[in-house]
Amino acid sequence: MFGYYLDLALRSLGRNKVLTALMVLAIAVGIGASMTTLTVVHLLSGDPLPGRSQAIFYPQVDADPKNKDSSEPLDMLDYRSALDLWSAKRADRQVMLVQSQVRLNTADAGKPAVMMPMLSATADFFSMFNVPFRYGGPWSEQDDASRARVAVITDDLNQKLFAGENSVGRVLRLRNSDVRIVGVLKPWRPSPQFYAVRGGRFAAGDTSDFYAKPEDVITPFFTGLDVNDGNFQQFTCWQMPPHPGHLQDSPCVWVAFWVQINDANRVAAYRRFVADYAAQQQAIGRFTHSGNTRMRSLMGWLDFNGVLPSNVRLQAWLAVAFLAICLVNMIGLLLAKFLRRSGEIGLRRALGASRAAVFAQYMVESGLIGLIGGVCGWLLTMAGLWFIRQQPVAYADLARLDVPMFLLTFVAAIGASLLAGALPAVRACRVVPAWQLKSL
Amino acid sequence: MSLRIMFKMLQRHALMPTLVMLQVALACAILCNVLFLVWQRVQPMVAPSGLAEDELVLVDQIFSRTHTFSAAEAHAGQLALAHTPGVRSASSALGLPMIGMVMVDYNLKSPKGVTVGVNGYFGEGLVKTLGLQLVEGRDFLPSEYRDFGITQQSSDVDKPSSPEPVIITQSLERQLFDGQSAVGKNLSVTDDPEHGYFVVGVVRHLLRNQLTLATDGRGDNTLLAAKRIGDTALLSYAVRIDPAMRDVAMHGISETVKRQFGAEMGEDAQVRIATYAQTRHEALKSQRAALWLFAGVTIAVILVTAIGIMGLTGFWVQRRTRQIGIQRALGARRSQVLRYFMLENLLIAGGGVLVGMALAYVANGLLMHYYELPRLPWNYLPIGGAAVLLLGQLAVLAPARRAAEVPPVVATRAI
């Protein structure tokens, strides 16, 4: 029976090509617009560390004397607090990290030096954030302590400098120091660049820079401070730093600190530890207040920073509203199409077709329109994502259709057209045969 | 035909009109909000800047990681730039139009208690360098300027005992002093009520640099303060050039900046030297991108709605062919049939617009929540509604024409 209905549907669609084209176009444009924007939302709002994120936390204490217990603590830590918390080693893993711009001189005399972003982090960075290696591996805690001149580079930089070969053991010249490469990452593109997220509440919704690529050069934390001394930038200061760029003893916050706590029962204990630390610092006079410590989970921290750019959210709203218009439009057009064939329906009913059969026939027809609309909508989604990839935004390279969203495109298109077809199909199967036969 | 009969007719076959109404309502809700979003983006683009735009070159991000520029260095740079061939004048400035890197904001309070949020520009001789048009009062006197920098702003420096002179825009004069002349009047700032200001001059226009706030008549909320740039880590200059010597001047400015500050800026100098037009183009990039998006949405919504109305009304007409034939046979004229369908569409779309306006308001509430958008002013609702009604009338024209073409003879067939 299904095959027969499909045949009927194809004939019917062929009969009025303009109307069919309009319906397919409506569903395709609606689906294309919403799937493009929803794909971006899906890609930008996912969990950057699936399976691990609930064990990752961002402790905050507040060294700013101008703040009070009632104010939100600053988004990063001062050097002293970060170092104290990190050295205590009370969590399963802990990492201090800081980003800076560094001059990279290649050994090739022909190539000019370039400025590039560098990440300096302690050794747990790689194991804590599941960073995948292609060649070599992370440095050891020993290297952290001894300020070893080593580095890990990304796959991108390895392609650029060493044509993708195993470059472990080769030497990079960062500013005026030589560092030995100990590891090369596999392509790694967390979305967002979660470990560097901060200050979202001051961004007025313009948060697309949170989706930048990871830094190409990663050095041990203290090595980085030595190598690139004088080139560090504060998140903010409560007084002018005495030596701009050298922030170790400055009245500034500039270090990010993350911890991993695997056992959920020990989270409260760590929270208490952070609060106690602040209280102790207040007691010795380094802090003016200690009541506003925080320890948000990774996803909580991303939420607090409102990482999803507000114009992405706006576009998704607009696209879904637009899909609603397209659906109402399609209900109308299908109704017009089906009821125009009242005579035919009357004849089928008079010859013994049940209402269910008529309903099924028209649902098959709606579903077919949905399928064609889905294919066109998928093409439009691909075009839409291509367009987004051409935009000058940090997340441009992320905009690709993954398998779930690909499947969702078709489910949404067929689902939407079945939904739109239901009302017209019900009307069609209620046609009274006798009336229609009389007017034939 | 009377409206009562038309309503009866619509009631009896409620499905088609309901669908059209729903579509019109959704279109109206989306268009009202998009219209509002568009206007929010367009306002900063069309606001008058008050500057000598053709003659202005902006130099910013003169920055050193290791060195704090002193007041003397800032001033030496200003002199060197002013003496560059092709340059008419130069001012070391803090806060410049179309540059959002550094913003100064004040909450100004008039003696009557009106408060207005404004952006401030600091720098010596800015009225002349920016090419502002002074409509009342005077420019600052050379003796009125005070140094402003890292060390000067900290609390250990004595507060000036006399009020500080400022120059405001005509728009601010209107907002703060109710249309009376502002010259010679006092102002205060809500954060620091001790410190007084008084107005010495009024300029016609001066666009603020916080572009997202340059909407709803707030574009000219700008003041000039009599402050000379003191020691700072970040320098910027406004330079007014002779437009006939643009190339010479641009080259000269770049050389002068390199000579004056090249040594301190070091390896990663990011200094930007651009004409006002270039800076403006760059600053409005995201606004333009948003406008393209909104234009696309608008066109798509209009097209889909028009197609829907045409398709549905076409079907509606086809179903009533015989009735129309009877009407024609009984003496209805073509124009009457045409008018009937147009009026019917107006009724249906009118209902849709009413629902749509309510929907637009609700949608705006959601947008306010999720997108930090101001409340939709009520006057957007009738504008959006009228646009959708017009769209409905245009879309119904073709099917209504077809209805009017139905010959009376149809009435005699197959009864």
PDB file of N, CA, C and O in Angstrom, chain B residues 14 25 42 45 50 72 106 120 142 144 150 159 181 199 206 234 237 265 271 299 323 331 339 343 367:
ATOM      1  N   ALA B  14     -13.805  28.866   8.737  1.00  0.00           N
ATOM      2  CA  ALA B  14     -12.849  29.579   9.582  1.00  0.00           C
ATOM      3  C   ALA B  14     -11.405  29.142   9.356  1.00  0.00           C
ATOM      4  O   ALA B  14     -10.479  29.871   9.664  1.00  0.00           O
ATOM      5  N   ALA B  25       0.258  37.098  11.830  1.00  0.00           N
ATOM      6  CA  ALA B  25       0.642  37.409  13.210  1.00  0.00           C
ATOM      7  C   ALA B  25       2.123  37.126  13.425  1.00  0.00           C
ATOM      8  O   ALA B  25       2.853  37.965  13.967  1.00  0.00           O
ATOM      9  N   VAL B  42      21.272  50.998  12.979  1.00  0.00           N
ATOM     10  CA  VAL B  42      21.437  52.052  11.977  1.00  0.00           C
ATOM     11  C   VAL B  42      21.767  53.390  12.636  1.00  0.00           C
ATOM     12  O   VAL B  42      22.550  54.167  12.106  1.00  0.00           O
ATOM     13  N   MET B  45      25.185  54.592  12.800  1.00  0.00           N
ATOM     14  CA  MET B  45      25.771  54.749  11.467  1.00  0.00           C
ATOM     15  C   MET B  45      25.364  56.060  10.831  1.00  0.00           C
ATOM     16  O   MET B  45      26.100  56.619  10.031  1.00  0.00           O
ATOM     17  N   GLY B  50      29.905  65.493  13.769  1.00  0.00           N
ATOM     18  CA  GLY B  50      30.342  66.825  14.157  1.00  0.00           C
ATOM     19  C   GLY B  50      31.799  67.098  13.851  1.00  0.00           C
ATOM     20  O   GLY B  50      32.309  68.177  14.141  1.00  0.00           O
ATOM     21  N   ALA B  72      55.718  65.067  29.269  1.00  0.00           N
ATOM     22  CA  ALA B  72      56.601  65.765  28.335  1.00  0.00           C
ATOM     23  C   ALA B  72      56.711  65.005  27.025  1.00  0.00           C
ATOM     24  O   ALA B  72      56.675  65.595  25.950  1.00  0.00           O
ATOM     25  N   TYR B 106      31.015  59.500  32.204  1.00  0.00           N
ATOM     26  CA  TYR B 106      30.568  60.342  33.310  1.00  0.00           C
ATOM     27  C   TYR B 106      29.061  60.153  33.463  1.00  0.00           C
ATOM     28  O   TYR B 106      28.385  59.854  32.490  1.00  0.00           O
ATOM     29  N   GLY B 120      33.444  61.103  27.677  1.00  0.00           N
ATOM     30  CA  GLY B 120      34.278  62.288  27.683  1.00  0.00           C
ATOM     31  C   GLY B 120      35.500  62.115  26.805  1.00  0.00           C
ATOM     32  O   GLY B 120      36.013  61.001  26.660  1.00  0.00           O
ATOM     33  N   PRO B 142      44.204  78.405  27.064  1.00  0.00           N
ATOM     34  CA  PRO B 142      45.407  77.591  27.308  1.00  0.00           C
ATOM     35  C   PRO B 142      45.681  77.420  28.800  1.00  0.00           C
ATOM     36  O   PRO B 142      46.180  76.388  29.235  1.00  0.00           O
ATOM     37  N   GLU B 144      43.600  77.000  31.131  1.00  0.00           N
ATOM     38  CA  GLU B 144      42.604  76.180  31.837  1.00  0.00           C
ATOM     39  C   GLU B 144      42.951  74.696  31.869  1.00  0.00           C
ATOM     40  O   GLU B 144      42.379  73.939  32.642  1.00  0.00           O
ATOM     41  N   ILE B 150      48.370  58.923  34.976  1.00  0.00           N
ATOM     42  CA  ILE B 150      48.328  57.912  36.031  1.00  0.00           C
ATOM     43  C   ILE B 150      48.584  58.531  37.400  1.00  0.00           C
ATOM     44  O   ILE B 150      47.866  58.285  38.358  1.00  0.00           O
ATOM     45  N   LYS B 159      42.579  68.132  44.828  1.00  0.00           N
ATOM     46  CA  LYS B 159      41.461  68.412  43.916  1.00  0.00           C
ATOM     47  C   LYS B 159      41.522  69.885  43.516  1.00  0.00           C
ATOM     48  O   LYS B 159      41.833  70.735  44.340  1.00  0.00           O
ATOM     49  N   SER B 181      20.332  78.424  27.549  1.00  0.00           N
ATOM     50  CA  SER B 181      21.757  78.410  27.264  1.00  0.00           C
ATOM     51  C   SER B 181      22.523  77.808  28.441  1.00  0.00           C
ATOM     52  O   SER B 181      22.249  78.092  29.597  1.00  0.00           O
ATOM     53  N   VAL B 199      30.158  74.903  32.289  1.00  0.00           N
ATOM     54  CA  VAL B 199      30.153  74.852  30.828  1.00  0.00           C
ATOM     55  C   VAL B 199      30.703  76.154  30.276  1.00  0.00           C
ATOM     56  O   VAL B 199      30.226  77.228  30.645  1.00  0.00           O
ATOM     57  N   LEU B 206      28.943  66.126  18.468  1.00  0.00           N
ATOM     58  CA  LEU B 206      30.167  65.371  18.709  1.00  0.00           C
ATOM     59  C   LEU B 206      29.744  63.963  19.089  1.00  0.00           C
ATOM     60  O   LEU B 206      29.128  63.736  20.134  1.00  0.00           O
ATOM     61  N   LEU B 234      49.447  54.329  27.434  1.00  0.00           N
ATOM     62  CA  LEU B 234      48.817  54.198  26.118  1.00  0.00           C
ATOM     63  C   LEU B 234      48.523  55.592  25.575  1.00  0.00           C
ATOM     64  O   LEU B 234      47.759  56.342  26.173  1.00  0.00           O
ATOM     65  N   TYR B 237      46.555  59.996  19.370  1.00  0.00           N
ATOM     66  CA  TYR B 237      46.543  61.363  18.853  1.00  0.00           C
ATOM     67  C   TYR B 237      45.443  61.539  17.822  1.00  0.00           C
ATOM     68  O   TYR B 237      45.166  60.631  17.041  1.00  0.00           O
ATOM     69  N   MET B 265      58.218  51.414  21.834  1.00  0.00           N
ATOM     70  CA  MET B 265      57.133  50.485  21.510  1.00  0.00           C
ATOM     71  C   MET B 265      57.653  49.062  21.376  1.00  0.00           C
ATOM     72  O   MET B 265      56.931  48.109  21.610  1.00  0.00           O
ATOM     73  N   VAL B 271      50.762  50.004  16.773  1.00  0.00           N
ATOM     74  CA  VAL B 271      50.220  51.342  16.537  1.00  0.00           C
ATOM     75  C   VAL B 271      49.383  51.345  15.258  1.00  0.00           C
ATOM     76  O   VAL B 271      49.699  50.682  14.278  1.00  0.00           O
ATOM     77  N   ILE B 299      13.638  39.877   4.227  1.00  0.00           N
ATOM     78  CA  ILE B 299      13.240  39.489   2.875  1.00  0.00           C
ATOM     79  C   ILE B 299      12.624  38.090   2.892  1.00  0.00           C
ATOM     80  O   ILE B 299      11.568  37.851   2.293  1.00  0.00           O
ATOM     81  N   GLN B 323     -19.980  31.084  -6.395  1.00  0.00           N
ATOM     82  CA  GLN B 323     -20.607  32.208  -5.684  1.00  0.00           C
ATOM     83  C   GLN B 323     -20.308  33.527  -6.363  1.00  0.00           C
ATOM     84  O   GLN B 323     -21.192  34.370  -6.518  1.00  0.00           O
ATOM     85  N   GLY B 331     -25.499  41.271 -10.686  1.00  0.00           N
ATOM     86  CA  GLY B 331     -25.231  42.683 -10.912  1.00  0.00           C
ATOM     87  C   GLY B 331     -24.012  43.250 -10.221  1.00  0.00           C
ATOM     88  O   GLY B 331     -23.758  44.440 -10.320  1.00  0.00           O
ATOM     89  N   ARG B 339     -12.836  44.598  -4.711  1.00  0.00           N
ATOM     90  CA  ARG B 339     -12.810  45.276  -3.426  1.00  0.00           C
ATOM     91  C   ARG B 339     -13.203  44.329  -2.293  1.00  0.00           C
ATOM     92  O   ARG B 339     -12.661  44.380  -1.210  1.00  0.00           O
ATOM     93  N   LEU B 343     -10.890  43.784   0.873  1.00  0.00           N
ATOM     94  CA  LEU B 343     -11.395  44.152   2.194  1.00  0.00           C
ATOM     95  C   LEU B 343     -11.342  42.945   3.121  1.00  0.00           C
ATOM     96  O   LEU B 343     -10.974  43.056   4.294  1.00  0.00           O
ATOM     97  N   LEU B 367      13.641  38.649  24.207  1.00  0.00           N
ATOM     98  CA  LEU B 367      14.907  39.198  23.696  1.00  0.00           C
ATOM     99  C   LEU B 367      15.587  40.055  24.759  1.00  0.00           C
ATOM    100  O   LEU B 367      16.809  40.028  24.902  1.00  0.00           O
TER     101      LEU B 367
END
